[in-house]
Backbone as XML, in Angstrom:
<?xml version="1.0"?>
<chain id="A" units="angstrom">
  <residue number="1" name="THR">
    <atom name="N" x="1.723" y="3.351" z="-1.054"/>
    <atom name="CA" x="0.765" y="3.298" z="-2.146"/>
    <atom name="C" x="-0.353" y="4.311" z="-1.880"/>
  </residue>
  <residue number="2" name="PRO">
    <atom name="N" x="-1.114" y="4.691" z="-2.890"/>
    <atom name="CA" x="-2.243" y="5.610" z="-2.672"/>
    <atom name="C" x="-3.239" y="5.092" z="-1.631"/>
  </residue>
  <residue number="3" name="SER">
    <atom name="N" x="-3.448" y="3.797" z="-1.582"/>
    <atom name="CA" x="-4.359" y="3.206" z="-0.598"/>
    <atom name="C" x="-3.844" y="3.432" z="0.826"/>
  </residue>
  <residue number="4" name="ALA">
    <atom name="N" x="-2.542" y="3.258" z="1.040"/>
    <atom name="CA" x="-1.947" y="3.482" z="2.366"/>
    <atom name="C" x="-2.021" y="4.961" z="2.734"/>
  </residue>
  <residue number="5" name="VAL">
    <atom name="N" x="-1.761" y="5.836" z="1.780"/>
    <atom name="CA" x="-1.830" y="7.278" z="2.028"/>
    <atom name="C" x="-3.231" y="7.669" z="2.487"/>
  </residue>
  <residue number="6" name="GLN">
    <atom name="N" x="-4.249" y="7.191" z="1.781"/>
    <atom name="CA" x="-5.637" y="7.528" z="2.132"/>
    <atom name="C" x="-6.000" y="7.011" z="3.520"/>
  </residue>
  <residue number="7" name="LYS">
    <atom name="N" x="-5.575" y="5.796" z="3.845"/>
    <atom name="CA" x="-5.900" y="5.225" z="5.155"/>
    <atom name="C" x="-5.208" y="6.003" z="6.274"/>
  </residue>
  <residue number="8" name="ILE">
    <atom name="N" x="-3.947" y="6.370" z="6.081"/>
    <atom name="CA" x="-3.237" y="7.138" z="7.103"/>
    <atom name="C" x="-3.894" y="8.505" z="7.281"/>
  </residue>
  <residue number="9" name="LYS">
    <atom name="N" x="-4.280" y="9.155" z="6.182"/>
    <atom name="CA" x="-4.983" y="10.439" z="6.288"/>
    <atom name="C" x="-6.264" y="10.283" z="7.097"/>
  </residue>
  <residue number="10" name="GLN">
    <atom name="N" x="-6.999" y="9.223" z="6.828"/>
    <atom name="CA" x="-8.253" y="8.951" z="7.541"/>
    <atom name="C" x="-7.989" y="8.722" z="9.033"/>
  </residue>
  <residue number="11" name="LEU">
    <atom name="N" x="-6.957" y="7.956" z="9.354"/>
    <atom name="CA" x="-6.633" y="7.670" z="10.754"/>
    <atom name="C" x="-6.174" y="8.916" z="11.507"/>
  </residue>
  <residue number="12" name="LEU">
    <atom name="N" x="-5.417" y="9.778" z="10.833"/>
    <atom name="CA" x="-4.885" y="10.977" z="11.483"/>
    <atom name="C" x="-5.901" y="12.111" z="11.588"/>
  </residue>
  <residue number="13" name="LYS">
    <atom name="N" x="-6.975" y="12.030" z="10.834"/>
    <atom name="CA" x="-7.983" y="13.090" z="10.840"/>
    <atom name="C" x="-8.521" y="13.362" z="12.239"/>
  </residue>
  <residue number="14" name="ASP">
    <atom name="N" x="-8.704" y="12.321" z="13.025"/>
    <atom name="CA" x="-9.240" y="12.453" z="14.377"/>
    <atom name="C" x="-8.156" y="12.588" z="15.447"/>
  </residue>
  <residue number="15" name="LYS">
    <atom name="N" x="-6.907" y="12.754" z="15.016"/>
    <atom name="CA" x="-5.785" y="12.845" z="15.956"/>
    <atom name="C" x="-4.916" y="14.053" z="15.605"/>
  </residue>
  <residue number="16" name="PRO">
    <atom name="N" x="-5.438" y="15.265" z="15.806"/>
    <atom name="CA" x="-4.693" y="16.466" z="15.389"/>
    <atom name="C" x="-3.367" y="16.658" z="16.103"/>
  </residue>
  <residue number="17" name="GLU">
    <atom name="N" x="-3.183" y="16.029" z="17.267"/>
    <atom name="CA" x="-1.924" y="16.172" z="17.995"/>
    <atom name="C" x="-0.796" y="15.323" z="17.393"/>
  </residue>
  <residue number="18" name="HIS">
    <atom name="N" x="-1.131" y="14.390" z="16.507"/>
    <atom name="CA" x="-0.135" y="13.530" z="15.866"/>
    <atom name="C" x="0.194" y="14.056" z="14.470"/>
  </residue>
  <residue number="19" name="VAL">
    <atom name="N" x="1.489" y="14.002" z="14.114"/>
    <atom name="CA" x="1.930" y="14.542" z="12.825"/>
    <atom name="C" x="2.098" y="13.474" z="11.761"/>
  </residue>
  <residue number="20" name="GLY">
    <atom name="N" x="2.065" y="12.219" z="12.143"/>
    <atom name="CA" x="2.247" y="11.133" z="11.187"/>
    <atom name="C" x="2.304" y="9.800" z="11.892"/>
  </residue>
  <residue number="21" name="VAL">
    <atom name="N" x="2.843" y="8.820" z="11.173"/>
    <atom name="CA" x="3.018" y="7.486" z="11.744"/>
    <atom name="C" x="4.492" y="7.115" z="11.695"/>
  </residue>
  <residue number="22" name="LYS">
    <atom name="N" x="4.900" y="6.273" z="12.638"/>
    <atom name="CA" x="6.284" y="5.823" z="12.705"/>
    <atom name="C" x="6.325" y="4.327" z="12.451"/>
  </residue>
  <residue number="23" name="VAL">
    <atom name="N" x="7.224" y="3.916" z="11.557"/>
    <atom name="CA" x="7.407" y="2.512" z="11.208"/>
    <atom name="C" x="8.731" y="2.046" z="11.786"/>
  </residue>
  <residue number="24" name="GLY">
    <atom name="N" x="8.716" y="0.849" z="12.337"/>
    <atom name="CA" x="9.937" y="0.267" z="12.864"/>
    <atom name="C" x="9.889" y="-1.241" z="12.757"/>
  </residue>
  <residue number="25" name="VAL">
    <atom name="N" x="10.904" y="-1.887" z="13.276"/>
    <atom name="CA" x="10.925" y="-3.347" z="13.351"/>
    <atom name="C" x="11.325" y="-3.738" z="14.766"/>
  </residue>
  <residue number="26" name="ARG">
    <atom name="N" x="10.810" y="-4.853" z="15.210"/>
    <atom name="CA" x="11.125" y="-5.388" z="16.533"/>
    <atom name="C" x="11.466" y="-6.867" z="16.394"/>
  </residue>
  <residue number="27" name="THR">
    <atom name="N" x="12.285" y="-7.357" z="17.303"/>
    <atom name="CA" x="12.561" y="-8.786" z="17.359"/>
    <atom name="C" x="11.333" y="-9.455" z="17.961"/>
  </residue>
  <residue number="28" name="ARG">
    <atom name="N" x="10.725" y="-10.340" z="17.164"/>
    <atom name="CA" x="9.483" y="-10.967" z="17.609"/>
    <atom name="C" x="9.134" y="-12.105" z="16.659"/>
  </residue>
  <residue number="29" name="GLY">
    <atom name="N" x="8.306" y="-13.005" z="17.106"/>
    <atom name="CA" x="7.825" y="-14.083" z="16.255"/>
    <atom name="C" x="8.825" y="-15.222" z="16.147"/>
  </residue>
  <residue number="30" name="CYS">
    <atom name="N" x="8.524" y="-16.174" z="15.278"/>
    <atom name="CA" x="9.362" y="-17.366" z="15.171"/>
    <atom name="C" x="10.453" y="-17.236" z="14.121"/>
  </residue>
  <residue number="31" name="ASN">
    <atom name="N" x="10.511" y="-16.104" z="13.394"/>
    <atom name="CA" x="11.528" y="-15.978" z="12.352"/>
    <atom name="C" x="12.371" y="-14.718" z="12.487"/>
  </residue>
  <residue number="32" name="GLY">
    <atom name="N" x="12.241" y="-13.982" z="13.588"/>
    <atom name="CA" x="13.170" y="-12.878" z="13.811"/>
    <atom name="C" x="12.581" y="-11.507" z="13.997"/>
  </residue>
  <residue number="33" name="LEU">
    <atom name="N" x="12.032" y="-10.890" z="12.951"/>
    <atom name="CA" x="11.595" y="-9.505" z="12.996"/>
    <atom name="C" x="10.132" y="-9.360" z="12.595"/>
  </residue>
  <residue number="34" name="SER">
    <atom name="N" x="9.490" y="-8.342" z="13.138"/>
    <atom name="CA" x="8.146" y="-7.989" z="12.684"/>
    <atom name="C" x="8.046" y="-6.465" z="12.653"/>
  </residue>
  <residue number="35" name="TYR">
    <atom name="N" x="7.117" y="-5.967" z="11.873"/>
    <atom name="CA" x="6.940" y="-4.524" z="11.709"/>
    <atom name="C" x="6.157" y="-3.929" z="12.876"/>
  </residue>
  <residue number="36" name="THR">
    <atom name="N" x="6.452" y="-2.679" z="13.193"/>
    <atom name="CA" x="5.656" y="-1.921" z="14.152"/>
    <atom name="C" x="5.160" y="-0.668" z="13.439"/>
  </residue>
  <residue number="37" name="LEU">
    <atom name="N" x="4.021" y="-0.201" z="13.834"/>
    <atom name="CA" x="3.425" y="0.998" z="13.253"/>
    <atom name="C" x="2.675" y="1.706" z="14.370"/>
  </residue>
  <residue number="38" name="GLU">
    <atom name="N" x="3.021" y="2.977" z="14.594"/>
    <atom name="CA" x="2.371" y="3.717" z="15.672"/>
    <atom name="C" x="2.245" y="5.190" z="15.297"/>
  </residue>
  <residue number="39" name="TYR">
    <atom name="N" x="1.311" y="5.862" z="15.934"/>
    <atom name="CA" x="1.167" y="7.302" z="15.748"/>
    <atom name="C" x="2.348" y="8.001" z="16.391"/>
  </residue>
  <residue number="40" name="THR">
    <atom name="N" x="2.724" y="9.160" z="15.850"/>
    <atom name="CA" x="3.799" y="9.925" z="16.472"/>
    <atom name="C" x="3.461" y="11.413" z="16.476"/>
  </residue>
  <residue number="41" name="LYS">
    <atom name="N" x="3.877" y="12.072" z="17.545"/>
    <atom name="CA" x="3.625" y="13.504" z="17.697"/>
    <atom name="C" x="4.775" y="14.347" z="17.172"/>
  </residue>
  <residue number="42" name="SER">
    <atom name="N" x="5.937" y="13.714" z="16.943"/>
    <atom name="CA" x="7.096" y="14.466" z="16.460"/>
    <atom name="C" x="8.077" y="13.534" z="15.759"/>
  </residue>
  <residue number="43" name="LYS">
    <atom name="N" x="8.977" y="14.147" z="15.012"/>
    <atom name="CA" x="10.041" y="13.403" z="14.340"/>
    <atom name="C" x="11.171" y="13.191" z="15.331"/>
  </residue>
  <residue number="44" name="GLY">
    <atom name="N" x="11.602" y="11.949" z="15.484"/>
    <atom name="CA" x="12.742" y="11.659" z="16.341"/>
    <atom name="C" x="14.032" y="12.155" z="15.711"/>
  </residue>
  <residue number="45" name="ASP">
    <atom name="N" x="15.037" y="12.409" z="16.521"/>
    <atom name="CA" x="16.309" y="12.951" z="16.031"/>
    <atom name="C" x="16.929" y="12.120" z="14.920"/>
  </residue>
  <residue number="46" name="SER">
    <atom name="N" x="16.816" y="10.809" z="14.991"/>
    <atom name="CA" x="17.459" y="9.963" z="13.989"/>
    <atom name="C" x="16.462" y="9.284" z="13.043"/>
  </residue>
  <residue number="47" name="ASP">
    <atom name="N" x="15.196" y="9.708" z="13.075"/>
    <atom name="CA" x="14.193" y="9.148" z="12.168"/>
    <atom name="C" x="14.405" y="9.666" z="10.749"/>
  </residue>
  <residue number="48" name="GLU">
    <atom name="N" x="14.143" y="8.812" z="9.790"/>
    <atom name="CA" x="14.100" y="9.215" z="8.378"/>
    <atom name="C" x="12.652" y="9.597" z="8.083"/>
  </residue>
  <residue number="49" name="GLU">
    <atom name="N" x="12.441" y="10.729" z="7.421"/>
    <atom name="CA" x="11.083" y="11.181" z="7.120"/>
    <atom name="C" x="10.785" y="10.986" z="5.642"/>
  </residue>
  <residue number="50" name="VAL">
    <atom name="N" x="9.636" y="10.374" z="5.363"/>
    <atom name="CA" x="9.145" y="10.203" z="4.004"/>
    <atom name="C" x="7.804" y="10.915" z="3.924"/>
  </residue>
  <residue number="51" name="VAL">
    <atom name="N" x="7.660" y="11.810" z="2.953"/>
    <atom name="CA" x="6.393" y="12.523" z="2.768"/>
    <atom name="C" x="5.807" y="12.087" z="1.429"/>
  </residue>
  <residue number="52" name="GLN">
    <atom name="N" x="4.581" y="11.602" z="1.482"/>
    <atom name="CA" x="3.890" y="11.135" z="0.271"/>
    <atom name="C" x="2.500" y="11.742" z="0.257"/>
  </residue>
  <residue number="53" name="ASP">
    <atom name="N" x="2.218" y="12.613" z="-0.688"/>
    <atom name="CA" x="0.899" y="13.242" z="-0.831"/>
    <atom name="C" x="0.398" y="13.846" z="0.486"/>
  </residue>
  <residue number="54" name="GLY">
    <atom name="N" x="1.284" y="14.514" z="1.183"/>
    <atom name="CA" x="0.917" y="15.190" z="2.426"/>
    <atom name="C" x="0.938" y="14.327" z="3.673"/>
  </residue>
  <residue number="55" name="VAL">
    <atom name="N" x="1.215" y="13.053" z="3.533"/>
    <atom name="CA" x="1.280" y="12.143" z="4.678"/>
    <atom name="C" x="2.744" y="11.971" z="5.077"/>
  </residue>
  <residue number="56" name="ARG">
    <atom name="N" x="3.000" y="12.098" z="6.376"/>
    <atom name="CA" x="4.359" y="11.958" z="6.896"/>
    <atom name="C" x="4.528" y="10.596" z="7.567"/>
  </residue>
  <residue number="57" name="VAL">
    <atom name="N" x="5.512" y="9.839" z="7.083"/>
    <atom name="CA" x="5.861" y="8.549" z="7.659"/>
    <atom name="C" x="7.304" y="8.650" z="8.124"/>
  </residue>
  <residue number="58" name="PHE">
    <atom name="N" x="7.545" y="8.284" z="9.372"/>
    <atom name="CA" x="8.876" y="8.339" z="9.949"/>
    <atom name="C" x="9.389" y="6.917" z="10.127"/>
  </residue>
  <residue number="59" name="ILE">
    <atom name="N" x="10.640" y="6.685" z="9.772"/>
    <atom name="CA" x="11.239" y="5.358" z="9.887"/>
    <atom name="C" x="12.307" y="5.416" z="10.964"/>
  </residue>
  <residue number="60" name="GLU">
    <atom name="N" x="12.153" y="4.566" z="11.974"/>
    <atom name="CA" x="13.119" y="4.517" z="13.067"/>
    <atom name="C" x="14.503" y="4.183" z="12.536"/>
  </residue>
  <residue number="61" name="LYS">
    <atom name="N" x="15.526" y="4.752" z="13.160"/>
    <atom name="CA" x="16.906" y="4.563" z="12.710"/>
    <atom name="C" x="17.285" y="3.096" z="12.565"/>
  </residue>
  <residue number="62" name="LYS">
    <atom name="N" x="16.961" y="2.277" z="13.567"/>
    <atom name="CA" x="17.391" y="0.875" z="13.500"/>
    <atom name="C" x="16.624" y="0.060" z="12.462"/>
  </residue>
  <residue number="63" name="ALA">
    <atom name="N" x="15.569" y="0.630" z="11.886"/>
    <atom name="CA" x="14.798" y="-0.068" z="10.857"/>
    <atom name="C" x="15.132" y="0.405" z="9.449"/>
  </residue>
  <residue number="64" name="GLN">
    <atom name="N" x="15.917" y="1.462" z="9.320"/>
    <atom name="CA" x="16.125" y="2.082" z="8.011"/>
    <atom name="C" x="16.747" y="1.138" z="6.985"/>
  </residue>
  <residue number="65" name="LEU">
    <atom name="N" x="17.790" y="0.400" z="7.334"/>
    <atom name="CA" x="18.398" y="-0.527" z="6.374"/>
    <atom name="C" x="17.478" y="-1.704" z="6.077"/>
  </residue>
  <residue number="66" name="THR">
    <atom name="N" x="16.752" y="-2.161" z="7.087"/>
    <atom name="CA" x="15.823" y="-3.279" z="6.915"/>
    <atom name="C" x="14.690" y="-2.924" z="5.961"/>
  </residue>
  <residue number="67" name="LEU">
    <atom name="N" x="14.247" y="-1.655" z="6.009"/>
    <atom name="CA" x="13.091" y="-1.229" z="5.222"/>
    <atom name="C" x="13.450" y="-0.556" z="3.895"/>
  </residue>
  <residue number="68" name="LEU">
    <atom name="N" x="14.723" y="-0.458" z="3.578"/>
    <atom name="CA" x="15.163" y="0.192" z="2.351"/>
    <atom name="C" x="14.473" y="-0.434" z="1.138"/>
  </residue>
  <residue number="69" name="GLY">
    <atom name="N" x="13.782" y="0.378" z="0.355"/>
    <atom name="CA" x="13.093" y="-0.107" z="-0.846"/>
    <atom name="C" x="11.722" y="-0.712" z="-0.600"/>
  </residue>
  <residue number="70" name="THR">
    <atom name="N" x="11.241" y="-0.666" z="0.631"/>
    <atom name="CA" x="9.964" y="-1.287" z="0.978"/>
    <atom name="C" x="8.783" y="-0.409" z="0.578"/>
  </residue>
  <residue number="71" name="GLU">
    <atom name="N" x="7.748" y="-1.040" z="0.056"/>
    <atom name="CA" x="6.495" y="-0.362" z="-0.271"/>
    <atom name="C" x="5.464" y="-0.702" z="0.805"/>
  </residue>
  <residue number="72" name="MET">
    <atom name="N" x="4.807" y="0.340" z="1.317"/>
    <atom name="CA" x="3.755" y="0.147" z="2.320"/>
    <atom name="C" x="2.411" y="0.266" z="1.611"/>
  </residue>
  <residue number="73" name="ASP">
    <atom name="N" x="1.544" y="-0.708" z="1.800"/>
    <atom name="CA" x="0.230" y="-0.726" z="1.152"/>
    <atom name="C" x="-0.833" y="-0.932" z="2.227"/>
  </residue>
  <residue number="74" name="TYR">
    <atom name="N" x="-2.070" y="-0.624" z="1.884"/>
    <atom name="CA" x="-3.201" y="-0.912" z="2.762"/>
    <atom name="C" x="-4.172" y="-1.757" z="1.957"/>
  </residue>
  <residue number="75" name="VAL">
    <atom name="N" x="-4.505" y="-2.935" z="2.480"/>
    <atom name="CA" x="-5.317" y="-3.907" z="1.760"/>
    <atom name="C" x="-6.557" y="-4.245" z="2.570"/>
  </residue>
  <residue number="76" name="GLU">
    <atom name="N" x="-7.699" y="-4.261" z="1.896"/>
    <atom name="CA" x="-8.964" y="-4.660" z="2.526"/>
    <atom name="C" x="-9.578" y="-5.799" z="1.733"/>
  </residue>
  <residue number="77" name="ASP">
    <atom name="N" x="-10.095" y="-6.798" z="2.435"/>
    <atom name="CA" x="-10.905" y="-7.830" z="1.809"/>
    <atom name="C" x="-12.089" y="-8.124" z="2.716"/>
  </residue>
  <residue number="78" name="LYS">
    <atom name="N" x="-12.847" y="-9.154" z="2.429"/>
    <atom name="CA" x="-14.060" y="-9.433" z="3.202"/>
    <atom name="C" x="-13.782" y="-9.764" z="4.662"/>
  </residue>
  <residue number="79" name="LEU">
    <atom name="N" x="-12.624" y="-10.326" z="4.962"/>
    <atom name="CA" x="-12.337" y="-10.785" z="6.310"/>
    <atom name="C" x="-11.357" y="-9.921" z="7.089"/>
  </residue>
  <residue number="80" name="SER">
    <atom name="N" x="-10.593" y="-9.079" z="6.406"/>
    <atom name="CA" x="-9.580" y="-8.306" z="7.127"/>
    <atom name="C" x="-9.209" y="-7.022" z="6.394"/>
  </residue>
  <residue number="81" name="SER">
    <atom name="N" x="-8.572" y="-6.147" z="7.119"/>
    <atom name="CA" x="-7.976" y="-4.949" z="6.536"/>
    <atom name="C" x="-6.678" y="-4.708" z="7.295"/>
  </residue>
  <residue number="82" name="GLU">
    <atom name="N" x="-5.609" y="-4.409" z="6.553"/>
    <atom name="CA" x="-4.310" y="-4.272" z="7.197"/>
    <atom name="C" x="-3.321" y="-3.537" z="6.313"/>
  </residue>
  <residue number="83" name="PHE">
    <atom name="N" x="-2.303" y="-2.975" z="6.975"/>
    <atom name="CA" x="-1.167" y="-2.439" z="6.255"/>
    <atom name="C" x="-0.267" y="-3.617" z="5.907"/>
  </residue>
  <residue number="84" name="VAL">
    <atom name="N" x="0.229" y="-3.634" z="4.670"/>
    <atom name="CA" x="1.089" y="-4.702" z="4.183"/>
    <atom name="C" x="2.390" y="-4.065" z="3.716"/>
  </residue>
  <residue number="85" name="PHE">
    <atom name="N" x="3.508" y="-4.687" z="4.058"/>
    <atom name="CA" x="4.817" y="-4.194" z="3.655"/>
    <atom name="C" x="5.399" y="-5.129" z="2.602"/>
  </residue>
  <residue number="86" name="ASN">
    <atom name="N" x="5.644" y="-4.595" z="1.414"/>
    <atom name="CA" x="6.265" y="-5.359" z="0.336"/>
    <atom name="C" x="7.755" y="-5.029" z="0.350"/>
  </residue>
  <residue number="87" name="ASN">
    <atom name="N" x="8.520" y="-5.889" z="1.036"/>
    <atom name="CA" x="9.921" y="-5.628" z="1.327"/>
    <atom name="C" x="10.818" y="-6.521" z="0.464"/>
  </residue>
  <residue number="88" name="PRO">
    <atom name="N" x="11.601" y="-5.925" z="-0.452"/>
    <atom name="CA" x="12.467" y="-6.724" z="-1.326"/>
    <atom name="C" x="13.665" y="-7.341" z="-0.601"/>
  </residue>
  <residue number="89" name="ASN">
    <atom name="N" x="13.915" y="-6.967" z="0.639"/>
    <atom name="CA" x="15.075" y="-7.446" z="1.385"/>
    <atom name="C" x="14.834" y="-8.752" z="2.132"/>
  </residue>
  <residue number="90" name="ILE">
    <atom name="N" x="13.589" y="-9.197" z="2.208"/>
    <atom name="CA" x="13.240" y="-10.379" z="3.005"/>
    <atom name="C" x="13.816" y="-11.648" z="2.380"/>
  </residue>
  <residue number="91" name="LYS">
    <atom name="N" x="14.471" y="-12.439" z="3.232"/>
    <atom name="CA" x="15.027" y="-13.728" z="2.802"/>
    <atom name="C" x="14.095" y="-14.886" z="3.156"/>
  </residue>
  <residue number="92" name="GLY">
    <atom name="N" x="13.249" y="-14.693" z="4.174"/>
    <atom name="CA" x="12.335" y="-15.752" z="4.567"/>
    <atom name="C" x="11.306" y="-15.251" z="5.553"/>
  </residue>
  <residue number="93" name="THR">
    <atom name="N" x="10.159" y="-15.930" z="5.614"/>
    <atom name="CA" x="9.106" y="-15.598" z="6.565"/>
    <atom name="C" x="8.687" y="-16.864" z="7.299"/>
  </residue>
  <residue number="94" name="CYS">
    <atom name="N" x="8.042" y="-16.669" z="8.431"/>
    <atom name="CA" x="7.559" y="-17.831" z="9.174"/>
    <atom name="C" x="6.227" y="-18.285" z="8.576"/>
  </residue>
  <residue number="95" name="GLY">
    <atom name="N" x="5.811" y="-19.469" z="8.923"/>
    <atom name="CA" x="4.585" y="-20.033" z="8.380"/>
    <atom name="C" x="3.332" y="-19.248" z="8.711"/>
  </residue>
  <residue number="96" name="CYS">
    <atom name="N" x="3.305" y="-18.622" z="9.871"/>
    <atom name="CA" x="2.111" y="-17.878" z="10.270"/>
    <atom name="C" x="2.106" y="-16.448" z="9.723"/>
  </residue>
  <residue number="97" name="GLY">
    <atom name="N" x="3.224" y="-16.011" z="9.122"/>
    <atom name="CA" x="3.283" y="-14.667" z="8.552"/>
    <atom name="C" x="3.541" y="-13.573" z="9.574"/>
  </residue>
  <residue number="98" name="GLU">
    <atom name="N" x="3.833" y="-13.924" z="10.799"/>
    <atom name="CA" x="4.048" y="-12.953" z="11.869"/>
    <atom name="C" x="5.404" y="-12.275" z="11.779"/>
  </residue>
  <residue number="99" name="SER">
    <atom name="N" x="6.416" y="-12.984" z="11.274"/>
    <atom name="CA" x="7.760" y="-12.411" z="11.292"/>
    <atom name="C" x="8.535" y="-12.775" z="10.027"/>
  </residue>
  <residue number="100" name="PHE">
    <atom name="N" x="9.677" y="-12.116" z="9.863"/>
    <atom name="CA" x="10.516" y="-12.313" z="8.684"/>
    <atom name="C" x="11.980" y="-12.199" z="9.084"/>
  </residue>
  <residue number="101" name="ASN">
    <atom name="N" x="12.872" y="-12.600" z="8.144"/>
    <atom name="CA" x="14.290" y="-12.377" z="8.388"/>
    <atom name="C" x="14.934" y="-11.789" z="7.129"/>
  </residue>
  <residue number="102" name="ILE">
    <atom name="N" x="16.063" y="-11.138" z="7.351"/>
    <atom name="CA" x="16.785" y="-10.442" z="6.282"/>
    <atom name="C" x="18.085" y="-11.180" z="6.015"/>
  </residue>
</chain>
């Protein structure tokens, strides 16, 4: 989303050695999988690259099918600010919101 693009641009402004962010999934939490997000200095050999308004997001190979069709957003409210993934593939989430399953 435009909000996520702006936030990533802001985060990368002070990190000239990084070319974008990498999104992945890890086995974690009480329901199976959770998202990972980290800075990256290069595109991995098997990463999928998505470019949106000059921002480069790389998707790890093992996360590509899990994240197919997912929208990444950045949301701020009075108590928190976070990247949110709107994933149409999710079959269920845990009560605490930490993890999901496909």
